[in-house]
Amino acid sequence: MNRDTGIKSIVLVLGMALILMACSEGGGSSDRVVERQGESAPADTEKAAVELTLAHGWTGEAAMAKAFEPAVERYAQEHDYITLNVETAPGNGIRDKIVTEMAANDPPDVFLHWGVRETERYITNGKIADLTDLIADDPELNGLYSANAYGSATYRGRIYALPIQENMMTFLVNTKMFEEYGVDIPETFDELKEAVRTFEENGLIPFAANGGTPRAMLLSLVDQLYGDDLRERLIGNQPFDDRLAQAAGYVKELVELGAFPEGMETLSTLQALELFNAGMSPMYFQHSWTLGSVAEDLFEHVEVIPFPKLSEAGDAYMTSAAGYFVYLSQHAYEDESKREAAWELVKYLAGPEVGKDLEVISGNPSPIVWDRNADMHPMLAKALKLRDSGTVKTFADHNELLSAEASKRYNDLVTKLYLNEINPEEYAKLFEEAILDYPNPAFE
Amino acid sequence: MKKEQRLLIVTFSLPALLLYIYFFLSPVGEVMYYSFFEWDAVSSKTFVFLENFKVLISDPVFYRSLLNTLHLLAFLILLMIPLALLLAYLLYTEVRAFKFLRTVFFIPVIISSVATALMFQFIYENYFGILNTFLRSIGLGDYTRVWLSDPATVMSAVSLPLVWSHLGLIMIILLAGLQGVSTEVLEAAEMDGANEFQRLIRVIIPMISGVISLCLVLAVTTAFKQFDFILILTQGGPLHRSEVTGSYMYNQGFGMMNYGYGSAIAVSIMVIAVVVSVAVQKALNKAER
């Protein structure tokens, strides 16, 4: 091959590469949009065949799967004109799946996700439908949910999703183990430290914990120290003060007392729960979605109590607010052949039938307001009884008020705190910097 | 060559060439293209030219991930390749039940990386894991560790499953190389009084240096593209203690939605892997001469 032929070959290969690159970049999205827009809406959209895609992470070992997956199957069977394609990615995997599909401009029609902190990019880029008017016009939704259930799905005054899950932080104690070791159920933080000491000295791991537990404790301590003044600080409108470092210091005290398992940062939430289920730990403080995974033989010995108070005169707090939602993609909303069926699916998933199943079968709190009866999952019944007793004040998960970046930094800072890479004062300083450097656009 | 013949060659090679360009070259081109943009995969792209690379140069996590990748590479080169050579040599000498052993040694290769990672997760688990339970049961409780968190052990702990799962493949490649060694040469060495060890070091290894060089290149690419074991075992944590370049690229791209920056990391990984591979090749060629 001579020099000219070589050069020609390289040019040919590069040329073809560029053509193929151009084809692959533009091909996926716009073609499909045109095809959909070109479809004419059938006269009877209720009965016309329609194909919908649902993406969710409530599959596998998560307790929610026990109620949610059969509910989805039931819906598909009852609506024979709907072809429901269900895409699943367990747990946090759903985040990566949605990102990829959004990037490919091929989002699922309906999907489950966290609040606007996680979906802000999709909202600002028109990937998610604004449901404000649909909600206002739908009498079925009037008074269906608990107060402020739309809070974390609201972005600059508009609502983008219906709530499906209430996020509560529940403090479980194994009363049998407390009795066995002669320890009183702690009501104050000092009593908690005393309980930790006693259990630790007896070779137990006081808290069945993973990296989420110190975060949950910090939430409760900060709630107690700031009370109603907290919200404005978390959204960066007011500065924090020494109390933030003080709260971090309390968490550090528990770490130093040996309250947590060694290497808790390597455990998943359900792995941490196994320490509690196996009787290796008498206390467990975690998200309420794990209530459905508490071992059945422990039900009669486990009580749900408020996180101990810093002072007897102070208020007890419990994190509780809607934190997981059902979204409708803008594609489905704009597609007249899909809109109604997709909206019905959204309402069904976030509606009373699925909500009740989630509470009764999976022990997963729903934001639906309904007459909770004796069939309730026993662990959830105890948690809801405490929350609704009037003895605890409730506040949202702090993450819900932070931007995605600030939330990530917050989580990293708590990890650094309990791994002794920073001290409480540094934690407080860096956390406040994260809030100011990365303000939550939802509140701008 | 006649014009018609050239046309015929081009016609027959074109489908394969097009597939190669589409599946191999165009993604590389796309990643390079995206690395010049600030892009979260959803919003419109902003051209920033070399800004992502400037940030990368001053990113301490990237350097940490690079060091961890080199740690992984060291494990593959210093542990996996010698061990694979030893096993291949044992099979080559047709030890008893060598056919059975060949299958046994190769089994880890066909086990999915997810299953392997989960298996090692069970082994390393702090309270219920086999390793710590075993150490406690034989009175070595002081040596128990949080293997996947302790800065002193985490990288070695995540490297071992990689070695275990790739050992069989490297062994088979080396065995194929060994089977190409002329028996006359070995007999001549034996007649000259070389013992088994001397034959291995002085005759066999130099004769399969080309195959060893291939294994080294495979080790380099395996280390730099490593991602699945890390993702399942530690997700690069805690606090980036086990972050490698592959996992950092993934976390930036999908976790943080910094697609542009993730692409810049991918381009850097590619360049570094090519440089290291070429350096290894050149060093081996020089040693061979």
XYZ file of C-alpha atoms in Angstrom:
733
model
C 0.000 0.000 0.000
C 1.513 3.368 -0.951
C 1.370 6.531 1.113
C -1.599 8.039 -0.785
C -3.717 4.927 -0.375
C -2.909 4.880 3.354
C -3.982 8.486 3.791
C -7.158 7.863 1.785
C -8.003 4.850 3.943
C -7.555 6.837 7.168
C -9.697 9.662 5.822
C -12.367 7.141 4.784
C -12.391 5.502 8.236
C -12.546 8.845 10.050
C -15.301 10.039 7.739
C -17.398 6.969 8.416
C -16.759 7.287 12.159
C -18.033 10.859 12.123
C -21.137 9.913 10.140
C -21.910 7.066 12.537
C -21.304 9.280 15.558
C -23.709 11.837 14.221
C -26.307 9.141 13.530
C -25.959 7.567 16.973
C -26.233 10.893 18.797
C -29.343 12.176 17.134
C -31.121 8.982 16.350
C -32.527 7.923 19.656
C -34.541 10.849 20.793
C -36.041 13.053 18.180
C -37.219 10.225 15.930
C -39.233 8.746 18.663
C -40.811 12.056 19.613
C -41.866 12.657 16.013
C -43.358 9.181 15.796
C -45.365 9.709 18.925
C -46.531 13.139 17.995
C -47.570 11.793 14.635
C -49.940 9.293 16.184
C -53.509 10.422 16.190
C -55.419 10.127 19.442
C -58.116 7.459 19.317
C -61.672 8.575 19.813
C -62.118 6.476 22.947
C -58.843 6.929 24.785
C -60.100 5.046 27.850
C -60.402 1.783 25.994
C -57.870 2.231 23.222
C -54.816 0.018 23.552
C -51.925 1.820 25.139
C -48.444 0.817 26.157
C -46.929 2.289 29.311
C -43.553 1.899 30.962
C -43.239 1.910 34.735
C -39.828 2.070 36.441
C -39.385 1.448 40.146
C -36.882 0.226 42.723
C -39.254 -1.633 45.016
C -38.159 -5.081 44.084
C -35.946 -7.807 45.492
C -35.473 -7.992 49.237
C -37.053 -4.615 50.081
C -40.161 -5.155 52.217
C -42.160 -2.811 49.954
C -41.870 -5.330 47.114
C -44.226 -7.712 48.945
C -47.098 -5.273 48.514
C -46.044 -3.163 45.555
C -45.169 -5.777 42.942
C -48.458 -7.725 43.312
C -50.325 -4.397 43.205
C -48.667 -3.532 39.883
C -49.460 -6.986 38.536
C -53.066 -6.627 39.640
C -53.367 -3.292 37.869
C -52.009 -4.757 34.649
C -54.494 -7.644 34.827
C -57.442 -5.382 35.543
C -56.613 -3.057 32.650
C -56.334 -5.289 29.632
C -56.107 -2.341 27.229
C -52.862 -1.294 28.927
C -49.628 -3.085 28.113
C -47.539 -2.337 31.157
C -43.787 -2.721 30.758
C -42.253 -2.788 34.204
C -38.577 -1.905 34.610
C -36.951 -2.471 37.976
C -33.603 -1.669 39.571
C -33.400 -2.484 43.265
C -32.857 0.247 45.835
C -30.644 3.132 44.787
C -30.057 1.463 41.410
C -33.234 3.131 40.199
C -31.404 6.466 40.337
C -28.830 5.326 37.750
C -31.509 3.787 35.597
C -33.584 6.956 35.479
C -30.526 9.122 34.761
C -29.578 6.893 31.850
C -33.062 6.873 30.397
C -33.446 10.623 30.818
C -30.082 11.147 29.109
C -31.215 8.941 26.233
C -34.384 11.043 26.044
C -36.375 7.879 26.611
C -37.767 8.240 30.138
C -40.253 5.759 31.573
C -43.818 7.062 31.408
C -44.301 6.656 35.138
C -41.592 6.161 37.738
C -40.939 6.133 41.458
C -38.265 8.420 42.836
C -37.230 10.614 45.715
C -38.282 14.263 46.071
C -37.320 17.219 43.896
C -33.831 17.265 45.428
C -33.140 14.270 43.200
C -35.294 15.309 40.260
C -34.584 19.035 40.017
C -32.531 18.582 36.824
C -35.366 16.686 35.192
C -37.842 19.375 36.191
C -35.771 22.284 34.919
C -35.178 20.454 31.638
C -38.838 19.697 31.081
C -38.560 15.938 31.503
C -41.169 15.640 34.238
C -44.782 16.738 33.980
C -46.084 19.540 36.187
C -49.034 17.928 37.979
C -50.275 21.019 39.815
C -53.335 21.565 37.624
C -54.159 17.857 37.314
C -54.103 17.586 41.100
C -56.223 20.699 41.576
C -58.803 19.437 39.079
C -59.055 15.957 40.527
C -61.599 15.632 43.340
C -60.293 12.138 44.230
C -57.079 13.704 45.472
C -58.763 16.257 47.660
C -57.780 15.509 51.267
C -56.316 12.138 50.326
C -52.871 12.799 51.795
C -51.516 13.986 55.120
C -50.665 17.666 55.551
C -47.645 18.852 53.583
C -47.334 15.506 51.780
C -46.480 17.388 48.578
C -43.701 19.345 50.321
C -40.741 17.473 48.857
C -42.408 17.191 45.444
C -42.890 20.943 45.173
C -40.464 23.018 43.143
C -40.897 26.768 43.085
C -44.535 26.470 43.968
C -45.449 23.759 41.439
C -46.139 20.113 42.290
C -44.416 17.439 40.234
C -45.408 14.130 41.817
C -47.848 12.311 44.056
C -46.524 10.981 47.379
C -46.320 7.239 47.935
C -44.142 6.836 51.026
C -43.747 8.585 54.324
C -40.144 8.659 55.548
C -39.989 8.224 59.294
C -36.979 7.550 61.506
C -37.900 4.951 64.053
C -36.020 4.053 67.213
C -36.621 0.391 68.085
C -35.676 -1.200 71.394
C -35.691 -4.874 72.246
C -37.374 -4.722 75.671
C -36.489 -8.342 76.456
C -32.782 -7.548 76.162
C -33.195 -4.375 78.202
C -34.841 -6.427 80.957
C -32.244 -9.161 80.720
C -29.407 -6.693 81.316
C -31.319 -4.592 83.830
C -31.268 -1.456 81.691
C -34.086 1.097 81.713
C -35.526 2.204 78.388
C -33.714 5.539 77.828
C -35.760 8.709 77.859
C -32.892 11.173 78.002
C -29.594 11.320 76.175
C -27.682 10.685 79.416
C -29.750 7.541 79.993
C -29.000 6.497 76.425
C -25.264 6.858 77.058
C -25.633 4.804 80.232
C -27.499 2.082 78.318
C -24.804 2.077 75.645
C -22.109 1.664 78.302
C -23.901 -1.264 79.946
C -24.559 -3.132 76.717
C -21.054 -2.511 75.463
C -19.554 -3.834 78.687
C -21.640 -6.973 78.260
C -20.173 -7.651 74.845
C -23.156 -6.509 72.828
C -23.245 -4.029 69.992
C -25.541 -1.363 71.474
C -26.900 -0.136 68.130
C -27.530 -2.251 65.056
C -26.307 0.489 62.756
C -24.929 1.375 59.378
C -23.736 4.743 58.099
C -27.317 6.007 58.071
C -27.743 5.672 61.840
C -25.421 8.483 62.961
C -27.087 10.655 60.344
C -30.512 9.810 61.771
C -29.257 10.632 65.269
C -27.794 13.905 64.136
C -31.157 14.805 62.597
C -32.926 14.192 65.861
C -30.346 16.037 67.955
C -30.310 19.048 65.628
C -34.137 19.059 65.615
C -34.118 19.142 69.409
C -31.507 21.888 69.635
C -33.026 24.196 67.033
C -36.733 23.343 67.133
C -38.820 25.518 64.841
C -35.815 27.687 63.882
C -34.199 24.930 61.897
C -35.853 25.139 58.494
C -34.549 28.625 57.644
C -31.034 27.511 58.532
C -31.178 24.383 56.400
C -32.202 26.386 53.359
C -29.431 28.899 53.992
C -31.530 31.884 55.043
C -30.074 32.046 58.550
C -26.669 31.078 59.914
C -26.160 28.149 62.255
C -24.464 28.629 65.600
C -22.573 26.531 68.176
C -25.507 24.169 68.586
C -24.692 22.420 65.326
C -21.224 21.461 66.542
C -22.786 20.545 69.881
C -25.128 18.051 68.159
C -22.205 16.590 66.202
C -20.324 16.327 69.490
C -23.111 14.197 70.978
C -22.911 11.791 68.043
C -19.163 11.638 68.487
C -19.663 10.772 72.163
C -21.763 7.780 71.162
C -19.114 6.691 68.667
C -16.457 6.895 71.359
C -18.613 4.925 73.788
C -18.703 2.069 71.252
C -22.380 2.441 70.471
C -22.020 1.268 66.877
C -20.699 -1.860 65.176
C -17.143 -1.754 63.909
C -17.157 -1.095 60.193
C -20.760 0.083 60.145
C -19.899 2.125 57.057
C -19.579 -1.144 55.114
C -23.031 -2.407 56.074
C -26.199 -1.925 54.094
C -29.336 -0.913 55.989
C -30.774 -4.422 55.939
C -27.430 -5.966 56.953
C -27.438 -3.641 59.967
C -30.970 -4.726 60.804
C -29.760 -8.333 60.880
C -27.687 -7.491 63.978
C -30.922 -6.440 65.669
C -32.890 -9.425 64.350
C -30.150 -11.810 65.483
C -30.265 -10.455 69.053
C -26.743 -9.040 68.860
C -27.997 -5.474 69.363
C -30.783 -4.207 71.622
C -31.339 -0.912 69.736
C -31.949 0.084 66.149
C -32.531 3.571 64.745
C -33.304 3.709 61.041
C -35.712 4.510 58.229
C -39.251 3.228 58.656
C -39.099 1.300 55.352
C -37.136 -1.326 57.245
C -39.956 -1.953 59.749
C -41.352 -4.636 57.444
C -38.051 -6.515 57.684
C -37.954 -6.779 61.479
C -38.001 -10.478 62.430
C -41.527 -11.619 63.292
C -40.428 -13.408 66.453
C -39.282 -10.049 67.845
C -42.576 -8.220 67.344
C -43.850 -8.696 70.895
C -40.538 -7.621 72.446
C -39.848 -4.600 70.274
C -41.127 -1.145 71.160
C -40.867 2.040 69.144
C -39.757 4.943 71.341
C -38.821 8.580 70.680
C -35.125 9.312 70.284
C -33.984 10.264 73.817
C -34.289 13.923 74.725
C -31.284 16.096 75.534
C -33.151 17.533 78.496
C -36.252 16.343 80.289
C -37.967 19.667 79.670
C -37.251 19.626 75.934
C -39.387 18.264 73.113
C -38.952 14.830 71.600
C -38.694 14.799 67.799
C -39.407 12.263 65.140
C -38.461 12.615 61.480
C -41.595 12.129 59.450
C -42.568 13.499 56.038
C -43.419 12.172 52.604
C -40.130 11.338 50.917
C -40.832 9.046 47.956
C -43.034 9.892 45.013
C -44.654 8.795 41.775
C -43.735 10.911 38.757
C -45.230 11.244 35.297
C -42.822 11.968 32.467
C -43.392 14.945 30.211
C -43.274 12.579 27.213
C -46.248 10.623 28.531
C -48.040 13.815 29.477
C -47.661 15.274 25.996
C -48.660 12.063 24.281
C -52.447 12.254 24.104
C -52.751 8.531 23.609
C -50.951 7.958 26.896
C -51.735 10.890 29.131
C -54.945 9.671 30.688
C -53.823 6.080 31.208
C -50.479 7.228 32.633
C -52.163 9.681 35.020
C -54.564 6.931 36.152
C -51.566 4.703 36.825
C -49.856 7.449 38.831
C -53.016 7.920 40.900
C -53.424 4.187 41.413
C -49.838 3.723 42.613
C -50.067 6.694 44.965
C -53.651 5.907 45.854
C -55.459 4.305 48.795
C -55.426 0.700 47.540
C -51.645 0.502 47.131
C -51.039 2.753 50.149
C -53.035 0.486 52.445
C -51.308 -2.624 51.067
C -47.937 -1.003 51.658
C -48.831 -0.334 55.283
C -50.559 -3.635 56.053
C -48.369 -6.063 54.103
C -45.007 -4.296 53.972
C -45.099 -2.211 57.132
C -44.211 0.818 55.048
C -45.882 4.101 56.058
C -48.036 5.773 53.468
C -49.028 9.454 53.370
C -52.643 8.386 52.691
C -55.101 9.495 55.362
C -57.269 6.508 56.235
C -58.860 4.763 59.145
C -56.017 2.506 60.234
C -57.420 -0.648 61.716
C -56.189 -3.647 63.682
C -54.854 -5.394 60.557
C -51.963 -2.956 60.381
C -48.442 -4.377 60.281
C -47.561 -4.674 64.014
C -44.272 -2.774 63.814
C -45.731 0.027 61.743
C -48.734 0.231 64.065
C -46.372 0.905 66.987
C -44.450 3.549 65.017
C -47.608 5.333 63.865
C -49.084 5.177 67.346
C -46.047 7.032 68.674
C -46.015 9.561 65.843
C -49.704 10.333 66.181
C -49.710 10.295 69.993
C -48.974 13.994 70.305
C -45.937 13.291 72.491
C -43.435 13.887 69.686
C -42.983 16.737 67.256
C -42.299 15.844 63.646
C -39.861 17.384 61.188
C -38.788 16.427 57.646
C -35.568 14.606 56.826
C -33.005 17.421 56.544
C -31.828 16.029 53.221
C -35.170 17.008 51.720
C -34.377 20.670 52.324
C -30.869 20.527 50.894
C -29.734 20.632 47.284
C -28.464 17.344 45.821
C -24.826 18.457 46.128
C -25.214 19.797 49.680
C -26.981 16.580 50.651
C -24.133 14.476 49.308
C -21.597 16.602 51.158
C -23.679 16.349 54.316
C -23.657 12.553 54.104
C -19.895 12.501 53.500
C -19.296 14.867 56.413
C -21.197 12.642 58.840
C -19.123 9.676 57.640
C -15.946 11.703 58.191
C -17.208 12.667 61.634
C -17.733 9.131 62.874
C -14.549 7.891 61.208
C -12.659 10.575 63.146
C -11.443 12.411 60.052
C -12.978 15.672 61.237
C -14.072 17.020 64.609
C -17.536 18.390 65.464
C -16.469 22.014 64.915
C -15.078 21.206 61.467
C -18.236 19.288 60.698
C -20.393 22.281 61.586
C -18.258 24.677 59.558
C -18.124 22.472 56.460
C -21.817 21.632 56.587
C -22.783 25.275 56.700
C -20.389 26.019 53.833
C -22.022 23.261 51.781
C -25.467 24.792 52.338
C -24.260 28.254 51.312
C -22.136 27.049 48.379
C -24.862 24.805 46.991
C -28.211 26.389 47.815
C -31.341 24.424 47.079
C -32.760 25.900 43.855
C -36.254 24.853 44.912
C -36.237 27.694 47.440
C -34.526 30.353 45.340
C -3.328 -5.122 -7.410
C -6.035 -4.410 -9.916
C -8.687 -1.806 -9.233
C -11.437 -4.476 -9.327
C -9.603 -6.551 -6.741
C -9.233 -3.562 -4.438
C -12.930 -2.808 -4.808
C -13.740 -6.424 -3.943
C -11.588 -6.301 -0.809
C -13.165 -3.038 0.300
C -16.675 -4.400 -0.350
C -16.104 -7.514 1.710
C -14.343 -5.717 4.563
C -16.808 -2.859 4.746
C -19.495 -4.529 6.929
C -16.963 -5.651 9.507
C -15.233 -2.291 9.333
C -18.492 -0.423 9.816
C -19.434 -2.555 12.820
C -15.992 -2.032 14.308
C -16.212 1.708 13.818
C -19.733 1.866 15.216
C -19.159 -0.292 18.269
C -15.529 0.484 19.111
C -14.318 3.705 17.582
C -17.392 5.912 17.689
C -17.938 5.466 21.493
C -14.316 6.467 22.038
C -14.863 9.483 19.828
C -18.051 10.364 21.669
C -16.400 10.161 25.077
C -13.589 12.411 23.846
C -16.175 14.827 22.497
C -18.166 14.913 25.760
C -15.005 15.486 27.792
C -14.876 19.024 26.374
C -18.291 19.877 27.783
C -19.886 20.552 31.110
C -22.914 18.316 30.922
C -25.223 16.599 33.378
C -26.695 14.267 30.732
C -30.032 16.064 30.849
C -29.415 19.794 30.363
C -27.855 21.242 27.236
C -24.090 20.935 26.975
C -21.758 23.850 27.672
C -18.457 23.835 25.787
C -15.629 24.263 28.298
C -12.770 22.916 26.151
C -10.033 21.687 28.532
C -11.619 22.872 31.763
C -12.581 19.319 32.861
C -8.974 18.220 32.429
C -7.717 21.236 34.383
C -10.031 20.314 37.256
C -8.921 16.694 36.997
C -5.264 17.621 37.343
C -5.980 19.270 40.702
C -8.488 16.658 41.909
C -7.040 14.777 44.928
C -9.669 12.032 44.652
C -8.543 11.281 41.114
C -4.945 10.888 42.287
C -6.097 8.689 45.115
C -8.083 6.545 42.677
C -5.046 6.370 40.397
C -2.869 5.178 43.275
C -5.491 2.606 44.216
C -5.598 1.427 40.595
C -1.829 0.997 40.677
C -2.258 -1.000 43.892
C -4.695 -3.209 42.011
C -2.258 -3.477 39.109
C 0.561 -4.455 41.460
C -1.596 -7.281 42.800
C -2.340 -8.500 39.302
C 1.269 -8.357 38.159
C 3.029 -9.536 41.297
C 0.529 -12.087 42.524
C -1.777 -13.187 39.722
C 0.715 -13.651 36.875
C 3.350 -15.611 38.887
C 0.612 -17.760 40.422
C -0.973 -18.353 37.017
C 2.437 -19.277 35.606
C 3.005 -21.727 38.424
C -0.369 -23.375 37.883
C 0.119 -23.428 34.120
C 3.513 -25.062 34.584
C 1.992 -27.691 36.887
C -0.591 -28.501 34.240
C 2.064 -28.446 31.544
C 4.064 -31.078 33.411
C 0.852 -33.133 33.513
C 0.662 -33.597 37.276
C -1.827 -36.204 38.472
C -5.455 -35.289 37.564
C -4.224 -32.321 35.542
C -7.343 -32.324 33.348
C -9.588 -32.102 36.394
C -7.382 -29.399 37.922
C -7.428 -27.433 34.682
C -11.228 -27.287 34.924
C -11.152 -26.424 38.614
C -8.665 -23.597 38.109
C -10.762 -22.190 35.272
C -14.126 -22.264 37.074
C -13.749 -18.774 38.712
C -13.492 -17.276 35.224
C -17.009 -18.390 34.309
C -18.577 -17.212 37.568
C -20.153 -13.782 37.139
C -18.290 -10.937 38.753
C -21.396 -10.015 40.766
C -21.559 -13.499 42.292
C -17.823 -13.453 43.009
C -18.025 -10.035 44.650
C -20.990 -11.075 46.801
C -19.148 -14.224 47.835
C -16.133 -12.202 48.951
C -18.447 -9.770 50.713
C -19.682 -12.682 52.824
C -16.099 -13.735 53.475
C -15.029 -10.270 54.630
C -18.153 -9.371 56.632
C -17.106 -8.146 60.036
C -19.376 -10.083 62.392
C -20.694 -13.045 60.407
C -17.956 -13.325 57.746
C -15.939 -16.519 57.291
C -12.550 -14.828 57.564
C -13.030 -13.110 60.916
C -14.971 -16.097 62.301
C -12.116 -18.380 61.309
C -9.500 -16.084 62.857
C -11.500 -15.916 66.098
C -12.002 -19.684 66.170
C -8.267 -20.377 65.992
C -7.424 -17.811 68.650
C -6.282 -15.067 66.306
C -9.092 -12.690 67.200
C -6.605 -9.820 67.472
C -5.995 -10.089 63.750
C -9.630 -9.609 62.779
C -10.248 -6.469 60.798
C -13.007 -4.538 59.120
C -11.435 -5.683 55.882
C -13.493 -3.496 53.591
C -13.064 -0.297 55.576
C -9.670 -0.362 57.272
C -7.355 1.850 55.162
C -4.580 -0.728 55.617
C -6.570 -3.608 54.161
C -9.341 -2.310 51.955
C -7.424 -2.187 48.666
C -5.897 -5.613 49.147
C -9.312 -6.957 50.113
C -10.920 -5.686 46.918
C -7.934 -6.817 44.814
C -8.101 -10.467 45.863
C -11.451 -11.270 44.232
C -10.130 -9.750 41.021
C -7.036 -11.961 41.168
C -9.185 -15.005 41.973
C -11.571 -14.449 39.097
C -8.909 -13.726 36.444
C -6.324 -16.284 37.505
C -7.802 -19.104 35.405
C -7.861 -17.049 32.220
C -4.242 -15.961 32.548
C -3.299 -19.550 33.410
C -4.912 -20.840 30.200
C -3.121 -18.212 28.106
C 0.203 -19.115 29.683
C -0.514 -22.828 29.295
C -1.131 -22.307 25.579
C 2.212 -20.499 25.447
C 3.950 -23.326 27.305
C 2.521 -25.886 24.925
C 4.197 -24.029 22.081
C 7.656 -24.468 23.643
C 9.701 -26.919 21.628
C 10.402 -30.175 23.499
C 13.795 -30.439 21.745
C 14.947 -27.267 23.450
C 13.847 -28.576 26.837
C 15.561 -31.909 26.232
C 18.722 -30.123 25.198
C 18.607 -28.072 28.414
C 18.096 -31.245 30.414
C 21.064 -32.885 28.704
C 23.128 -29.809 29.556
C 22.356 -30.506 33.231
C 19.667 -27.874 33.888
C 17.332 -28.806 36.733
C 13.563 -28.155 36.591
C 13.776 -24.722 38.200
C 16.608 -23.642 35.904
C 14.685 -24.872 32.876
C 11.674 -22.827 33.949
C 13.614 -19.636 34.638
C 16.305 -19.813 31.968
C 14.539 -21.556 29.117
C 10.768 -21.581 29.378
C 10.072 -18.046 30.626
C 12.300 -16.388 27.983
C 10.638 -18.534 25.311
C 7.132 -17.466 26.342
C 8.025 -13.827 26.945
C 5.633 -12.813 24.180
C 2.752 -14.508 25.969
C 3.801 -13.036 29.316
C 3.870 -9.645 27.673
C 0.277 -10.209 26.513
C -0.691 -11.160 30.071
C 0.898 -7.976 31.397
C -1.066 -5.870 28.940
C -4.230 -7.726 29.972
C -3.385 -7.020 33.624
C -2.991 -3.301 32.879
C -6.310 -3.079 31.040
C -8.077 -5.180 33.692
C -6.839 -2.888 36.466
C -7.791 0.301 34.662
C -11.244 -0.850 33.656
C -11.987 -2.339 37.087
C -15.323 -1.224 38.366
C -17.773 -4.059 39.121
C -15.999 -5.590 42.132
C -15.457 -2.177 43.667
C -19.040 -1.131 43.079
C -20.448 -4.196 44.808
C -17.917 -4.503 47.606
C -17.391 -0.901 48.683
C -18.772 1.531 46.089
C -15.361 3.164 46.260
C -15.792 4.051 49.911
C -15.589 4.678 52.689
C -14.394 8.192 51.906
C -12.799 7.098 48.613
C -10.468 4.671 50.386
C -11.106 2.051 47.714
C -11.903 4.358 44.820
C -10.265 3.290 41.558
C -10.320 5.209 38.314
C -13.139 3.072 36.885
C -15.404 3.503 39.890
C -14.590 7.210 40.139
C -15.562 7.660 36.508
C -18.853 5.841 37.146
C -19.600 7.739 40.343
C -18.953 11.075 38.683
C -20.991 10.174 35.602
C -23.968 8.419 37.119
C -23.816 9.291 40.813
C -23.047 12.990 40.497
C -24.367 13.408 36.955
C -21.133 15.076 35.844
C -21.044 13.389 32.463
C -18.498 15.797 31.014
C -16.124 15.323 33.934
C -16.753 11.563 33.929
C -15.838 11.518 30.234
C -12.635 13.452 30.983
C -11.755 10.786 33.560
C -12.491 8.077 30.966
C -10.203 9.753 28.423
C -7.458 10.073 31.041
C -7.824 6.402 31.988
C -7.508 5.451 28.326
C -4.393 7.555 27.826
C -2.758 6.304 31.038
C -3.611 2.658 30.259
C -2.163 2.981 26.745
C 1.006 4.654 28.081
C 1.474 2.007 30.777
C 0.802 -0.841 28.311
C 3.272 0.550 25.773
C 5.851 1.100 28.525
C 5.430 -2.490 29.705
C 5.722 -3.777 26.132
C 8.818 -1.712 25.451
C 10.447 -2.779 28.701
C 9.792 -6.416 27.869
C 11.055 -6.068 24.308
C 14.205 -4.429 25.620
C 14.712 -7.208 28.155
C 14.137 -9.776 25.419
C 16.820 -8.231 23.219
